[in-house]
GROMACS .gro file of C-alpha atoms in nm:
model
  264
    1MET     CA    1  -2.643   2.712  -0.111
    2ASN     CA    2  -2.662   2.490   0.200
    3THR     CA    3  -2.424   2.526   0.496
    4PHE     CA    4  -2.200   2.237   0.394
    5PHE     CA    5  -2.125   2.363   0.042
    6PHE     CA    6  -2.097   2.725   0.157
    7ASN     CA    7  -1.836   2.628   0.415
    8HIS     CA    8  -1.629   2.437   0.160
    9PHE     CA    9  -1.667   2.716  -0.096
   10LEU     CA   10  -1.544   2.970   0.164
   11THR     CA   11  -1.246   2.752   0.253
   12LEU     CA   12  -1.145   2.702  -0.111
   13THR     CA   13  -1.180   3.077  -0.177
   14LEU     CA   14  -0.956   3.166   0.115
   15THR     CA   15  -0.700   2.912   0.003
   16VAL     CA   16  -0.686   3.061  -0.347
   17ILE     CA   17  -0.664   3.419  -0.222
   18PHE     CA   18  -0.382   3.353   0.023
   19SER     CA   19  -0.199   3.074  -0.162
   20GLU     CA   20   0.083   3.311  -0.250
   21GLY     CA   21   0.101   3.465   0.095
   22SER     CA   22   0.318   3.392   0.395
   23LYS     CA   23   0.330   3.058   0.578
   24ARG     CA   24   0.155   3.226   0.871
   25VAL     CA   25  -0.141   3.317   0.651
   26ARG     CA   26  -0.159   2.965   0.505
   27ARG     CA   27  -0.163   2.821   0.856
   28LYS     CA   28  -0.459   3.050   0.934
   29VAL     CA   29  -0.638   2.912   0.631
   30ILE     CA   30  -0.585   2.558   0.759
   31PHE     CA   31  -0.719   2.650   1.102
   32ILE     CA   32  -1.020   2.816   0.939
   33TYR     CA   33  -1.084   2.496   0.744
   34ILE     CA   34  -1.060   2.285   1.059
   35TYR     CA   35  -1.290   2.521   1.251
   36ILE     CA   36  -1.551   2.534   0.977
   37ASN     CA   37  -1.564   2.159   0.930
   38ILE     CA   38  -1.562   2.075   1.301
   39LYS     CA   39  -1.847   2.324   1.349
   40TYR     CA   40  -2.037   2.160   1.062
   41TYR     CA   41  -1.993   1.809   1.195
   42LEU     CA   42  -2.091   1.918   1.547
   43ASN     CA   43  -2.415   2.057   1.401
   44ILE     CA   44  -2.479   1.720   1.240
   45LEU     CA   45  -2.399   1.524   1.555
   46SER     CA   46  -2.600   1.739   1.797
   47PRO     CA   47  -2.929   1.543   1.757
   48ILE     CA   48  -2.761   1.212   1.844
   49SER     CA   49  -2.968   1.016   2.093
   50ALA     CA   50  -2.865   0.951   2.452
   51ALA     CA   51  -2.825   0.583   2.367
   52SER     CA   52  -2.579   0.666   2.092
   53ARG     CA   53  -2.382   0.897   2.322
   54ASN     CA   54  -2.362   0.623   2.582
   55LYS     CA   55  -2.234   0.385   2.317
   56ASN     CA   56  -1.967   0.636   2.214
   57CYS     CA   57  -1.863   0.673   2.578
   58GLN     CA   58  -1.828   0.297   2.602
   59CYS     CA   59  -1.611   0.296   2.289
   60GLN     CA   60  -1.388   0.566   2.436
   61CYS     CA   61  -1.357   0.366   2.758
   62GLN     CA   62  -1.238   0.074   2.549
   63GLN     CA   63  -0.991   0.305   2.375
   64ASN     CA   64  -0.858   0.424   2.711
   65ARG     CA   65  -0.758   0.076   2.822
   66SER     CA   66  -0.387   0.010   2.864
   67THR     CA   67  -0.183  -0.118   2.571
   68SER     CA   68  -0.138  -0.465   2.719
   69GLU     CA   69  -0.514  -0.496   2.785
   70LYS     CA   70  -0.598  -0.416   2.422
   71TYR     CA   71  -0.332  -0.604   2.232
   72SER     CA   72  -0.214  -0.891   2.446
   73SER     CA   73  -0.375  -1.201   2.593
   74MET     CA   74  -0.088  -1.251   2.838
   75SER     CA   75  -0.161  -1.288   3.208
   76LYS     CA   76  -0.092  -0.983   3.423
   77ASP     CA   77   0.224  -1.132   3.570
   78LYS     CA   78   0.367  -1.181   3.218
   79ALA     CA   79   0.225  -0.870   3.053
   80LEU     CA   80   0.468  -0.642   2.868
   81PRO     CA   81   0.508  -0.274   2.967
   82ASP     CA   82   0.258  -0.025   2.823
   83PHE     CA   83   0.361   0.269   2.606
   84ASP     CA   84   0.233   0.625   2.565
   85SER     CA   85   0.019   0.778   2.289
   86ASP     CA   86  -0.206   0.474   2.250
   87GLN     CA   87  -0.524   0.616   2.407
   88MET     CA   88  -0.614   0.868   2.136
   89ASP     CA   89  -0.923   0.866   1.918
   90GLN     CA   90  -0.862   0.847   1.544
   91LEU     CA   91  -0.873   1.221   1.473
   92SER     CA   92  -0.631   1.306   1.755
   93TRP     CA   93  -0.401   1.023   1.648
   94MET     CA   94  -0.401   1.145   1.287
   95PHE     CA   95  -0.307   1.502   1.387
   96TRP     CA   96  -0.035   1.373   1.622
   97THR     CA   97   0.106   1.142   1.353
   98ALA     CA   98   0.109   1.420   1.095
   99ALA     CA   99   0.298   1.644   1.340
  100TRP     CA  100   0.587   1.406   1.404
  101LEU     CA  101   0.598   1.298   1.039
  102GLN     CA  102   0.643   1.663   0.945
  103ASP     CA  103   0.933   1.695   1.188
  104ALA     CA  104   1.088   1.376   1.052
  105ARG     CA  105   1.067   1.507   0.696
  106ARG     CA  106   1.258   1.822   0.791
  107ILE     CA  107   1.566   1.619   0.878
  108ALA     CA  108   1.533   1.363   0.596
  109LYS     CA  109   1.740   1.392   0.280
  110PRO     CA  110   1.560   1.468  -0.048
  111GLY     CA  111   1.424   1.140  -0.185
  112ALA     CA  112   1.460   0.959   0.149
  113PRO     CA  113   1.203   0.680   0.197
  114VAL     CA  114   0.963   0.646   0.489
  115CYS     CA  115   0.794   0.319   0.598
  116LEU     CA  116   0.506   0.307   0.846
  117PHE     CA  117   0.354  -0.012   0.988
  118ILE     CA  118  -0.020   0.007   1.053
  119ASP     CA  119  -0.323  -0.222   1.079
  120TRP     CA  120  -0.637  -0.198   0.867
  121ARG     CA  121  -0.827   0.019   1.117
  122GLN     CA  122  -0.588   0.313   1.094
  123LEU     CA  123  -0.472   0.256   0.736
  124PRO     CA  124  -0.680   0.539   0.581
  125ALA     CA  125  -0.580   0.784   0.858
  126MET     CA  126  -0.213   0.695   0.817
  127THR     CA  127  -0.215   0.767   0.443
  128LEU     CA  128  -0.375   1.105   0.512
  129ALA     CA  129  -0.125   1.194   0.787
  130LEU     CA  130   0.168   1.098   0.563
  131GLN     CA  131   0.055   1.330   0.284
  132TRP     CA  132  -0.049   1.605   0.523
  133ALA     CA  133   0.308   1.608   0.657
  134GLY     CA  134   0.442   1.672   0.306
  135TRP     CA  135   0.568   1.324   0.214
  136THR     CA  136   0.490   1.175  -0.126
  137TRP     CA  137   0.277   0.863  -0.076
  138ARG     CA  138   0.403   0.585  -0.303
  139GLY     CA  139   0.212   0.274  -0.205
  140VAL     CA  140   0.133   0.003   0.049
  141ALA     CA  141   0.326  -0.319   0.107
  142VAL     CA  142   0.193  -0.611   0.312
  143TRP     CA  143   0.331  -0.805   0.606
  144ASP     CA  144   0.162  -1.145   0.599
  145LYS     CA  145   0.189  -1.289   0.951
  146VAL     CA  146   0.111  -1.636   0.810
  147ALA     CA  147  -0.095  -1.742   1.113
  148SER     CA  148  -0.378  -1.575   1.303
  149ARG     CA  149  -0.687  -1.661   1.502
  150PRO     CA  150  -0.955  -1.815   1.278
  151GLN     CA  151  -1.287  -1.628   1.259
  152LYS     CA  152  -1.589  -1.829   1.150
  153GLY     CA  153  -1.759  -1.667   0.853
  154ARG     CA  154  -1.491  -1.400   0.822
  155PHE     CA  155  -1.154  -1.343   0.662
  156ARG     CA  156  -0.853  -1.391   0.888
  157GLN     CA  157  -0.689  -1.073   1.020
  158GLN     CA  158  -0.340  -1.200   0.946
  159SER     CA  159  -0.170  -0.899   0.794
  160GLU     CA  160  -0.036  -0.555   0.870
  161TYR     CA  161   0.038  -0.289   0.614
  162ILE     CA  162   0.347  -0.084   0.536
  163VAL     CA  163   0.249   0.260   0.411
  164TRP     CA  164   0.553   0.398   0.236
  165GLY     CA  165   0.659   0.711   0.056
  166SER     CA  166   0.946   0.950  -0.001
  167ASN     CA  167   1.062   1.301   0.076
  168GLY     CA  168   0.985   1.437  -0.267
  169LYS     CA  169   1.113   1.272  -0.584
  170MET     CA  170   1.263   0.923  -0.565
  171PRO     CA  171   1.482   0.866  -0.873
  172LEU     CA  172   1.468   0.518  -1.028
  173GLU     CA  173   1.846   0.516  -1.063
  174ARG     CA  174   1.894   0.492  -0.686
  175ASN     CA  175   2.128   0.211  -0.584
  176VAL     CA  176   1.843  -0.010  -0.461
  177GLY     CA  177   1.721  -0.335  -0.614
  178CYS     CA  178   1.366  -0.460  -0.675
  179LEU     CA  179   1.187  -0.528  -0.347
  180PRO     CA  180   0.882  -0.750  -0.286
  181GLY     CA  181   0.540  -0.608  -0.205
  182VAL     CA  182   0.449  -0.890   0.034
  183PHE     CA  183   0.663  -1.017   0.324
  184ARG     CA  184   0.573  -1.351   0.488
  185TYR     CA  185   0.704  -1.389   0.842
  186PRO     CA  186   0.530  -1.511   1.159
  187ASN     CA  187   0.523  -1.299   1.471
  188PRO     CA  188   0.845  -1.331   1.674
  189GLN     CA  189   0.848  -1.567   1.971
  190ASN     CA  190   0.941  -1.440   2.318
  191ARG     CA  191   0.865  -1.079   2.232
  192ILE     CA  192   0.988  -0.797   2.454
  193HIS     CA  193   0.745  -0.542   2.305
  194VAL     CA  194   0.373  -0.571   2.230
  195THR     CA  195   0.413  -0.468   1.865
  196GLU     CA  196   0.760  -0.614   1.804
  197LYS     CA  197   0.836  -0.705   1.441
  198PRO     CA  198   1.035  -1.006   1.318
  199LEU     CA  199   1.403  -0.922   1.275
  200GLN     CA  200   1.426  -1.067   0.925
  201LEU     CA  201   1.120  -0.868   0.818
  202MET     CA  202   1.291  -0.546   0.921
  203ARG     CA  203   1.617  -0.652   0.756
  204ASP     CA  204   1.419  -0.682   0.433
  205VAL     CA  205   1.230  -0.355   0.478
  206VAL     CA  206   1.534  -0.135   0.553
  207GLN     CA  207   1.677  -0.229   0.213
  208ILE     CA  208   1.451   0.038   0.064
  209CYS     CA  209   1.728   0.275   0.179
  210GLU     CA  210   2.041   0.330  -0.025
  211PRO     CA  211   2.352   0.146   0.102
  212GLY     CA  212   2.549   0.334   0.366
  213GLY     CA  213   2.256   0.552   0.468
  214ARG     CA  214   2.140   0.645   0.815
  215ILE     CA  215   1.805   0.511   0.936
  216LEU     CA  216   1.589   0.676   1.202
  217ASP     CA  217   1.331   0.490   1.412
  218PRO     CA  218   1.153   0.750   1.628
  219PHE     CA  219   0.965   0.475   1.815
  220ALA     CA  220   1.243   0.224   1.876
  221GLY     CA  221   1.048  -0.009   2.106
  222ALA     CA  222   1.229  -0.343   2.107
  223GLY     CA  223   1.514  -0.203   1.896
  224THR     CA  224   1.439  -0.433   1.602
  225THR     CA  225   1.473  -0.166   1.334
  226VAL     CA  226   1.803  -0.043   1.478
  227LEU     CA  227   1.943  -0.396   1.497
  228ALA     CA  228   1.823  -0.480   1.146
  229ALA     CA  229   1.977  -0.162   1.006
  230VAL     CA  230   2.316  -0.227   1.164
  231GLN     CA  231   2.316  -0.588   1.045
  232GLU     CA  232   2.245  -0.468   0.691
  233GLY     CA  233   2.533  -0.220   0.699
  234TYR     CA  234   2.350   0.105   0.775
  235GLU     CA  235   2.397   0.359   1.050
  236ALA     CA  236   2.095   0.375   1.280
  237VAL     CA  237   1.938   0.610   1.534
  238GLY     CA  238   1.659   0.497   1.766
  239ILE     CA  239   1.442   0.714   1.991
  240GLU     CA  240   1.242   0.565   2.278
  241MET     CA  241   1.056   0.760   2.548
  242SER     CA  242   0.970   0.463   2.769
  243ASP     CA  243   1.240   0.385   3.025
  244ALA     CA  244   1.128   0.021   3.038
  245TYR     CA  245   1.164  -0.029   2.664
  246PHE     CA  246   1.482   0.176   2.645
  247GLN     CA  247   1.642  -0.064   2.894
  248ARG     CA  248   1.508  -0.371   2.715
  249SER     CA  249   1.614  -0.261   2.367
  250THR     CA  250   1.956  -0.141   2.484
  251GLU     CA  251   2.027  -0.476   2.646
  252ARG     CA  252   1.905  -0.660   2.338
  253LEU     CA  253   2.122  -0.458   2.102
  254LYS     CA  254   2.427  -0.491   2.325
  255THR     CA  255   2.389  -0.869   2.348
  256ALA     CA  256   2.324  -0.917   1.975
  257LEU     CA  257   2.609  -0.696   1.856
  258GLU     CA  258   2.860  -0.839   2.103
  259SER     CA  259   2.763  -1.186   1.986
  260GLU     CA  260   2.828  -1.090   1.623
  261VAL     CA  261   3.169  -0.944   1.715
  262ASN     CA  262   3.268  -1.263   1.899
  263GLN     CA  263   3.160  -1.480   1.605
  264ASN     CA  264   3.376  -1.278   1.368
   0.00000   0.00000   0.00000
């Protein structure tokens, strides 16, 4: 039996033996699995040439660029503020995402939906993180941005994906109508956040929640999800670590909600 299959056989055996044990023991099994597989992949990668290592270093340097440098073509004087947690490699990002998704599930009601926007590069990792955190993965919806830069000889990159699921069972008799699987809205003009979503898009997406529910956005950014939720009749909680975006989103929400009050 070669090293690869022996390692996986050992991991599966440990999982079966301790599957009825305490949570602490099961966590040890997970760490054993991670250790075994990382050790295996390091053995595979050790003969990599110096040229390949240099290429990997260059890729990591690209990854370590600021958010505005990677995602925006704006001039420096008009560039939007950067945000944290955007300089990870894919494995680190997947573990980090699984960690906060697990925390979010602890406070979610049974059957509560979760919706996660992601591009094609991180789509597989996002579906893994969602399930790793204990959510039930239920599908992928599409945000068609309508317009994008043309690429000769290639398909346009004009869409993002909405990985969605639920905290356990999601009964069909919930008080929610039939929702589309594709949403067609262009990117918002005059954005205040690099990854800001169109308001009407988010007003459509939040309708996956039952009426009168409370919606959490742990990465509030421009405040679009919070504003959309309130406009659709939900309670909303937004969390934002960046002072710059907290100020921007707070001002936006205050202006929009005061405007609605005055109109009524």
